[in-house]
CSV table of C-alpha atoms in Angstrom, one decimal:
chain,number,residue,atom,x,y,z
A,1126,UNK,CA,96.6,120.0,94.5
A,1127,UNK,CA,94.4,119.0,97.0
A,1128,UNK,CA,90.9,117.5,96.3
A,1129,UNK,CA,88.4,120.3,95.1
A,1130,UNK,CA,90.7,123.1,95.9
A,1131,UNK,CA,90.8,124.7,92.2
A,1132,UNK,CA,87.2,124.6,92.5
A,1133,UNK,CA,87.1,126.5,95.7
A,1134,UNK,CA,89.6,129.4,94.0
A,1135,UNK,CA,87.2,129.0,90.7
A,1136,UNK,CA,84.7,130.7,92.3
A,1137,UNK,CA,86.3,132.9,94.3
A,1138,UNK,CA,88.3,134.5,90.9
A,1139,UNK,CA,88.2,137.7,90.4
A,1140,UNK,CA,87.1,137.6,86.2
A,1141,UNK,CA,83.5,137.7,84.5
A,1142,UNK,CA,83.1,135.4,81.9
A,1143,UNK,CA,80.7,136.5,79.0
A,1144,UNK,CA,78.7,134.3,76.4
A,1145,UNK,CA,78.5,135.7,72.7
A,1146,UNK,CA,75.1,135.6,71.0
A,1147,UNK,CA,75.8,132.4,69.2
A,1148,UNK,CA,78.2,129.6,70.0
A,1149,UNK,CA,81.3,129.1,67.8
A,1150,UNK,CA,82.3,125.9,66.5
A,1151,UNK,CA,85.7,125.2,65.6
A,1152,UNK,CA,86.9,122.8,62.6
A,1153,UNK,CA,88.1,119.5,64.2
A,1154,UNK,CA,91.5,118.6,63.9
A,1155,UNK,CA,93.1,115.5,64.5
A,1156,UNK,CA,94.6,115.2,67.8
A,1157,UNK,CA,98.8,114.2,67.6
A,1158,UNK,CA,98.4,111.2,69.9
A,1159,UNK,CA,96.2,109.7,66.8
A,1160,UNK,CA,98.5,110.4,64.3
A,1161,UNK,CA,100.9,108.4,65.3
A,1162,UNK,CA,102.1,104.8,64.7
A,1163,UNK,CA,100.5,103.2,67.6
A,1164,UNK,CA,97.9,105.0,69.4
A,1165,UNK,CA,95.3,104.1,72.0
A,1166,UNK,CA,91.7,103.7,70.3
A,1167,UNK,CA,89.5,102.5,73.1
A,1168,UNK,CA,89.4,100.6,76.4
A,1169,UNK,CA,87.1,98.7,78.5
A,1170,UNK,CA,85.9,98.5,81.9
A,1171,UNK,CA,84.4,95.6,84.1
A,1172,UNK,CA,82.2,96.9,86.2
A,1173,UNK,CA,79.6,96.0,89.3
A,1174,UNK,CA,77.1,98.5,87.6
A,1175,UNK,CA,77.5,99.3,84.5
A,1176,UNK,CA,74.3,101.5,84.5
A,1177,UNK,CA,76.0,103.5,87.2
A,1178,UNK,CA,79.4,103.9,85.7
A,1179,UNK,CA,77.8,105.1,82.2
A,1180,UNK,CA,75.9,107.7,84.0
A,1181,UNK,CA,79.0,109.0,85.9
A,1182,UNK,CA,80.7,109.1,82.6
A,1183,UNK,CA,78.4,111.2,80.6
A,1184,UNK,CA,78.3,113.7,83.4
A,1185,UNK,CA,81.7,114.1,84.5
A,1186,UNK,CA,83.8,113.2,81.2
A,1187,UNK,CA,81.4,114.0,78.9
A,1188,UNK,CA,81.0,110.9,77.1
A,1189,UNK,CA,77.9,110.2,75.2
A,1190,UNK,CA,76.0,106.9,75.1
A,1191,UNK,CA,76.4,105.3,71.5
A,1192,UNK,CA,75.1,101.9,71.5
A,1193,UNK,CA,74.5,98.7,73.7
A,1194,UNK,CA,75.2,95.2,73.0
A,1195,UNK,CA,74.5,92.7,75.6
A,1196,UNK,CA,75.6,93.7,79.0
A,1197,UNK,CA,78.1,95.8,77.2
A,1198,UNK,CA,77.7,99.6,76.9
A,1199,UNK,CA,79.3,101.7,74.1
A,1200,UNK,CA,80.4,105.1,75.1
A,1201,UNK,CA,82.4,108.0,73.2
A,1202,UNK,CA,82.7,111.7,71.6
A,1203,UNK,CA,81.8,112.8,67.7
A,1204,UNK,CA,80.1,109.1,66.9
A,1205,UNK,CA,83.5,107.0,68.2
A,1206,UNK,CA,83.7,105.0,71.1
A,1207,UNK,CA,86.4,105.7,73.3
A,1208,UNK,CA,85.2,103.3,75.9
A,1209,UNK,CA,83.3,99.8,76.6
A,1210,UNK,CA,81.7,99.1,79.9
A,1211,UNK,CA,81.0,95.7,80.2
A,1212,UNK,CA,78.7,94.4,83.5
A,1213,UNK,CA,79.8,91.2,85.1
A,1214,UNK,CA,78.1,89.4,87.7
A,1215,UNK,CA,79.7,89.2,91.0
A,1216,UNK,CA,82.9,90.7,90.6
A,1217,UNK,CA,84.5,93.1,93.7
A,1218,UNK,CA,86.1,96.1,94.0
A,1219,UNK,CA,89.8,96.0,93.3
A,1220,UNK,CA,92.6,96.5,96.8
A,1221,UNK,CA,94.7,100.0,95.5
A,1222,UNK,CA,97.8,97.9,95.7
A,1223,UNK,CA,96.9,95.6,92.9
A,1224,UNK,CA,97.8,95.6,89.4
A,1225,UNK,CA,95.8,97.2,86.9
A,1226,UNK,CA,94.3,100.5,85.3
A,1227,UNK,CA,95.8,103.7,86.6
A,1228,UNK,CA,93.7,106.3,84.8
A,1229,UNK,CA,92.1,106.2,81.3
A,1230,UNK,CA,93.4,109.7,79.9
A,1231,UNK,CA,91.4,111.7,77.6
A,1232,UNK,CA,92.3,114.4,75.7
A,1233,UNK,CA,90.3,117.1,74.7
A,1234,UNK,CA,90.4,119.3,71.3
A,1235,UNK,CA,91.9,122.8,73.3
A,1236,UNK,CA,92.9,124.3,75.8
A,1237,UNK,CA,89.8,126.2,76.0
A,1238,UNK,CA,87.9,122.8,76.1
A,1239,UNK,CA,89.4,122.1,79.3
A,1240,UNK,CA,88.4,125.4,80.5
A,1241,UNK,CA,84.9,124.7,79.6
A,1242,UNK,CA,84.9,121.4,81.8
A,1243,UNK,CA,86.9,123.4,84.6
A,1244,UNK,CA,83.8,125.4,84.7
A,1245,UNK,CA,81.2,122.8,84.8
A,1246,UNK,CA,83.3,120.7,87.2
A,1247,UNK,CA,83.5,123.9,89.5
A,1248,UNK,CA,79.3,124.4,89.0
A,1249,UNK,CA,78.5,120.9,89.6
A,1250,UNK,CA,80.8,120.4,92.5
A,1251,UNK,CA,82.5,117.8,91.3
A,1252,UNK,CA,85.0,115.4,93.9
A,1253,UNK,CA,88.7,115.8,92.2
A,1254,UNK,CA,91.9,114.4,93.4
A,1255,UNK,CA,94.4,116.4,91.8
A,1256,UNK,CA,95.4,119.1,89.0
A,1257,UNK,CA,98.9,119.4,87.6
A,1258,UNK,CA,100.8,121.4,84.6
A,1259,UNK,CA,103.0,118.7,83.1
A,1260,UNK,CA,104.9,121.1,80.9
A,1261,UNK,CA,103.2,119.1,77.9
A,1262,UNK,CA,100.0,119.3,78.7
A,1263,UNK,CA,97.5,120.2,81.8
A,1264,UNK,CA,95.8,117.5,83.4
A,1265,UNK,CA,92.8,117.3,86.1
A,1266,UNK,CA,92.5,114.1,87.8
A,1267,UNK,CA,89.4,111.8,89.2
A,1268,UNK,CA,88.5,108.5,90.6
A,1269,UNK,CA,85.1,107.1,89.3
A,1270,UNK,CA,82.3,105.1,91.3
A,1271,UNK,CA,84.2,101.8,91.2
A,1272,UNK,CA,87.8,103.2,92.0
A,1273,UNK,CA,89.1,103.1,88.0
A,1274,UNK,CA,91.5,106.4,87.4
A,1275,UNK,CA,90.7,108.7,85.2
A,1276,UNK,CA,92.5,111.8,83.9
A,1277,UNK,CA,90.7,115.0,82.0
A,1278,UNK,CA,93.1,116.8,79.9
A,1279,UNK,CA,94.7,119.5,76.9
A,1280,UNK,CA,97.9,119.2,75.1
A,1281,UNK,CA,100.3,122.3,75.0
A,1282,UNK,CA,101.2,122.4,71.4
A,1283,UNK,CA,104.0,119.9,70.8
A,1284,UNK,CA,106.5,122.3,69.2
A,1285,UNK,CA,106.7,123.6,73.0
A,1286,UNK,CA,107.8,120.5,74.2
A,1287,UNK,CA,111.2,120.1,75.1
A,1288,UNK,CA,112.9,116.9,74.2
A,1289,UNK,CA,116.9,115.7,75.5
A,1290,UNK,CA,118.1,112.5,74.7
A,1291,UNK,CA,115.2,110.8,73.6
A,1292,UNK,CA,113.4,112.2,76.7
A,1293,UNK,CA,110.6,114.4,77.0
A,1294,UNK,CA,110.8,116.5,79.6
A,1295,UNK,CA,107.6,116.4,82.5
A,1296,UNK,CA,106.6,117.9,85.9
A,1297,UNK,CA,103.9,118.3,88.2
A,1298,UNK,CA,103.4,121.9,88.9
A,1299,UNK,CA,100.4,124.2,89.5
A,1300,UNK,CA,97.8,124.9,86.6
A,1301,UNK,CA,97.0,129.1,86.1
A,1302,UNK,CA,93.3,128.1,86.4
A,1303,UNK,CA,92.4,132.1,85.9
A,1304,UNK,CA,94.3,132.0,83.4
A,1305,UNK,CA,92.9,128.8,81.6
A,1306,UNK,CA,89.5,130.5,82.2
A,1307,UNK,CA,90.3,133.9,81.2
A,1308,UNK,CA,91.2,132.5,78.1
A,1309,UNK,CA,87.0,132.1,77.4
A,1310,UNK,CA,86.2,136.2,77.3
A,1311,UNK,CA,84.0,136.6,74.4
A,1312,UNK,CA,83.5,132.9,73.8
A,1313,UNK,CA,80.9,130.2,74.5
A,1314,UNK,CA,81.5,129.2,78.1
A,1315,UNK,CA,79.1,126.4,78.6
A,1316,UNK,CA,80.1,122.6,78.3
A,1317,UNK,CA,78.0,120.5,76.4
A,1318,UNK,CA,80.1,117.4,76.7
A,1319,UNK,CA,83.1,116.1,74.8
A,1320,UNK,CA,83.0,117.7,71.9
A,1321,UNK,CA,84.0,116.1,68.7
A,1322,UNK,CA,88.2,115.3,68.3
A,1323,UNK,CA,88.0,114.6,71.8
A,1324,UNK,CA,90.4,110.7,72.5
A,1325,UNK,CA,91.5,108.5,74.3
A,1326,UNK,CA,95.2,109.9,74.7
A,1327,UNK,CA,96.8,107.4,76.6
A,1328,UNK,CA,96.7,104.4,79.1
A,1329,UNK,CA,98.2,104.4,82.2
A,1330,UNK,CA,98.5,100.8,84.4
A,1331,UNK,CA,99.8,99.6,87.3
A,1332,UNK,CA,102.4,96.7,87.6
A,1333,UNK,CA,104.4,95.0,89.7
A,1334,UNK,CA,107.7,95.7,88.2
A,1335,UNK,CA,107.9,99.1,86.0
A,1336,UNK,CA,111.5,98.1,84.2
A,1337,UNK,CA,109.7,94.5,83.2
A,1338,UNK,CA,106.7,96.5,82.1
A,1339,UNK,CA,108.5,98.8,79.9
A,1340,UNK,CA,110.6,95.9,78.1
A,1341,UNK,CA,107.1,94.2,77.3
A,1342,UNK,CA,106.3,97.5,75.7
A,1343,UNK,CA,108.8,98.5,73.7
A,1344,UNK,CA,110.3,94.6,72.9
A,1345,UNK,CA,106.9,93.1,72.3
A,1346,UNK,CA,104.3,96.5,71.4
A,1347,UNK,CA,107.2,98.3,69.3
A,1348,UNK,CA,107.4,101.8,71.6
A,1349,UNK,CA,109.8,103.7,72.6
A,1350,UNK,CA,110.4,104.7,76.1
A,1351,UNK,CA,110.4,108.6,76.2
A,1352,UNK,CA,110.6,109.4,80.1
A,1353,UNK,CA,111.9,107.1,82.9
A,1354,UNK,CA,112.0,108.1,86.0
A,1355,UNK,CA,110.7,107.6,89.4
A,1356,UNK,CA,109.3,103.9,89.6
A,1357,UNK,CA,107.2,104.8,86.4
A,1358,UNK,CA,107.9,104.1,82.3
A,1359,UNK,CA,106.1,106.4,79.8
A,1360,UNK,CA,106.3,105.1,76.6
A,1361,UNK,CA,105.0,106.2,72.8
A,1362,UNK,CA,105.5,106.1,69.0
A,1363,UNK,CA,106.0,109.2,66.5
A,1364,UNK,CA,106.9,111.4,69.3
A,1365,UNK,CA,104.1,112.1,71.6
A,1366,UNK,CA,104.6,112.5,75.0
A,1367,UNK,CA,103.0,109.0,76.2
A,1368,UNK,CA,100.8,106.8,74.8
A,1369,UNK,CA,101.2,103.8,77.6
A,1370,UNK,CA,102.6,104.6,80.8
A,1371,UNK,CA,103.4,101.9,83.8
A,1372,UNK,CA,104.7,102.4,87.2
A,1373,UNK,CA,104.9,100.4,90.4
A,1374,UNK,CA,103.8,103.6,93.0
A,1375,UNK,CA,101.1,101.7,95.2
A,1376,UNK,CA,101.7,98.2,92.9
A,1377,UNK,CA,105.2,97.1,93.4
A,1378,UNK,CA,105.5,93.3,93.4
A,1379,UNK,CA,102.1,93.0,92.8
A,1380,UNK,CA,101.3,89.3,90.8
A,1381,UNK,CA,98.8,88.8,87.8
A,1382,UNK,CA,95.4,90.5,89.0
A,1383,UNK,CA,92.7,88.7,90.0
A,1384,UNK,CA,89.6,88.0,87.5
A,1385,UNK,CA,87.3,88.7,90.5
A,1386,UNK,CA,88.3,92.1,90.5
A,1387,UNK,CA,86.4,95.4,88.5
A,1388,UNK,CA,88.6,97.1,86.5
A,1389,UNK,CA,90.5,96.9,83.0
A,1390,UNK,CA,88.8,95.2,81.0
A,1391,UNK,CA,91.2,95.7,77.6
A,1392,UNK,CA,93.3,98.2,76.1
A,1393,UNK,CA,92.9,98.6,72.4
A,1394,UNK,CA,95.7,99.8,69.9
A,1395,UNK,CA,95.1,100.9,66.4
A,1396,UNK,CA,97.2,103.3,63.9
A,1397,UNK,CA,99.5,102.3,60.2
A,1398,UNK,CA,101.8,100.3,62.3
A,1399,UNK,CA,99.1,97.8,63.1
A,1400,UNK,CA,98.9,95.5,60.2
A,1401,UNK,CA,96.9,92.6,61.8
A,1402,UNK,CA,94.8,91.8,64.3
A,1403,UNK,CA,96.4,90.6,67.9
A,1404,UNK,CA,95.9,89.9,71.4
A,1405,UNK,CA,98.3,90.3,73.8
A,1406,UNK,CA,99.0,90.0,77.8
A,1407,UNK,CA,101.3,91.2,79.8
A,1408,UNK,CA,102.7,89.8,83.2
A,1409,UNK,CA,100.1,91.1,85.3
A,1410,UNK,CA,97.1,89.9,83.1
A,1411,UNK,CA,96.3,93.2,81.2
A,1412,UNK,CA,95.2,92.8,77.8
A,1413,UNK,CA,96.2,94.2,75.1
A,1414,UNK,CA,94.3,94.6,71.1
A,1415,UNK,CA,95.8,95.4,68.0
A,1416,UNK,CA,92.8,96.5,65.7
A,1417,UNK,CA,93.4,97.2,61.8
């Protein structure tokens, strides 16, 4: 979908949305992508200004500012931090056809949840790059400041899923927007931010070589490849639809990134498959935590 077109039909839908006297707040539950063996838990950023990137992710993720330690600041939802952004002193911004992050993915509590950040996305006037329906979840797409990825989005429940083979099956077709919104009649419309269950649910990088990038994750990390397909890997544990994904789109025979370059700072991996702490690397330089 083209950039800011949902937000364009947003306001021209034909529904009223009303608010109820007093906001209703759900019990949290914990997202799938955290229940199983291997899950992402945070990531980090390097970044020109980290000031500036903070700021754009409170207001257009939602993230709240937890802490700071040195030129490092901690950001998350319901007290955890999802993500690090560390300042470093004359770094650049990264050329697209490098190797690196592809979008940080987080995954929000509901459906409705999404809805709620449709709404505040289409009021603010937010710049978006693209919307799809993935058949296993919905997913709104962004680019932030310094050119890092990032992808907004709401699981369909999993026992609508359909698996073959080992393979989950994906698409890219058009989100029911209206619909998604329509969904909020008679509830709180208004986002206040991430709301609490809100993760991390998965990684996405760019490499030079997708089938040399998926070996390294499922013969070093343990996962299990779920969709292949495309120039792009999408990999998991416990079933979930991708925890890590790696393709070669705008990065094919790209070498080890440069250290001059903003970007990925870390991905961190936790869950009861992790017995010890570990640092990894992969071919093109991204790092990789296992926290216990």
């Amino acid at each position: 979908m083209k950039r800011r077109s949902f937000v364009t039909a947003l306001i021209a839908a034909p529904f009223v949305i009303t608010r109820p006297a007093v906001a209703q707040v759900p019990a949290v539950a914990i997202a799938f992508p955290l229940q199983t063996p291997i899950h992402v838990t945070k990531s980090g950023l390097r970044a020109r200004d980290a000031e500036a990137l903070s700021l754009w992710y409170q207001t257009h993720v939602g993230l709240q500012e937890l802490s700071r330690e040195g030129a490092t600041i901690h950001l998350g939802a319901g007290g955890i931090t999802l993500l690090e952004i560390t300042e470093v002193e004359g770094i650049v911004l990264a050329p697209m056809r490098v190797a690196g992050l592809y979008h940080n993915a987080y995954l929000l509590p509901s459906r409705h949840d999404l809805a709620r950040w449709v709404l505040n996305a289409s009021n603010l006037g937010m710049r978006i790059d693209g919307a799809a329906d993935h058949l296993v979840s919905e997913a709104i797409y962004l680019t932030d400041p310094e050119g890092n990825g990032v992808e907004i989005y709401a699981d369909r429940p999993a026992d609508e899923w359909e698996w073959n083979n080992g393979q989950v099956e994906m698409a890219s077709l058009q989100i029911d927007f209206q619909g998604m919104v329509a969904e909020l009649q008679g509830q709180e419309t208004r986002w206040f931010g991430a709301p609490p269950g809100t993760c991390l649910g998965h990684v996405h990088m760019k490499v030079g070589d997708t089938a040399r990038a998926s070996a390294f994750w499922r013969e070093t990390m343990g996962f299990d490849a779920v969709r292949e397909r495309m120039g792009a890997s999408f990999l998991s544990t416990g079933g979930y639809h991708h925890t890590i994904a790696v393709n070669e789109w705008n990065s094919f025979g790209a070498g080890p990134r440069d250290p001059i370059h903003v970007g990925l700072d870390f991905v961190e991996l936790g869950g009861s498959a992790v017995t010890a702490a570990a640092s990894y690397q992969d071919d093109w330089g991204n790092s990789i935590r296992m926290a216990v």
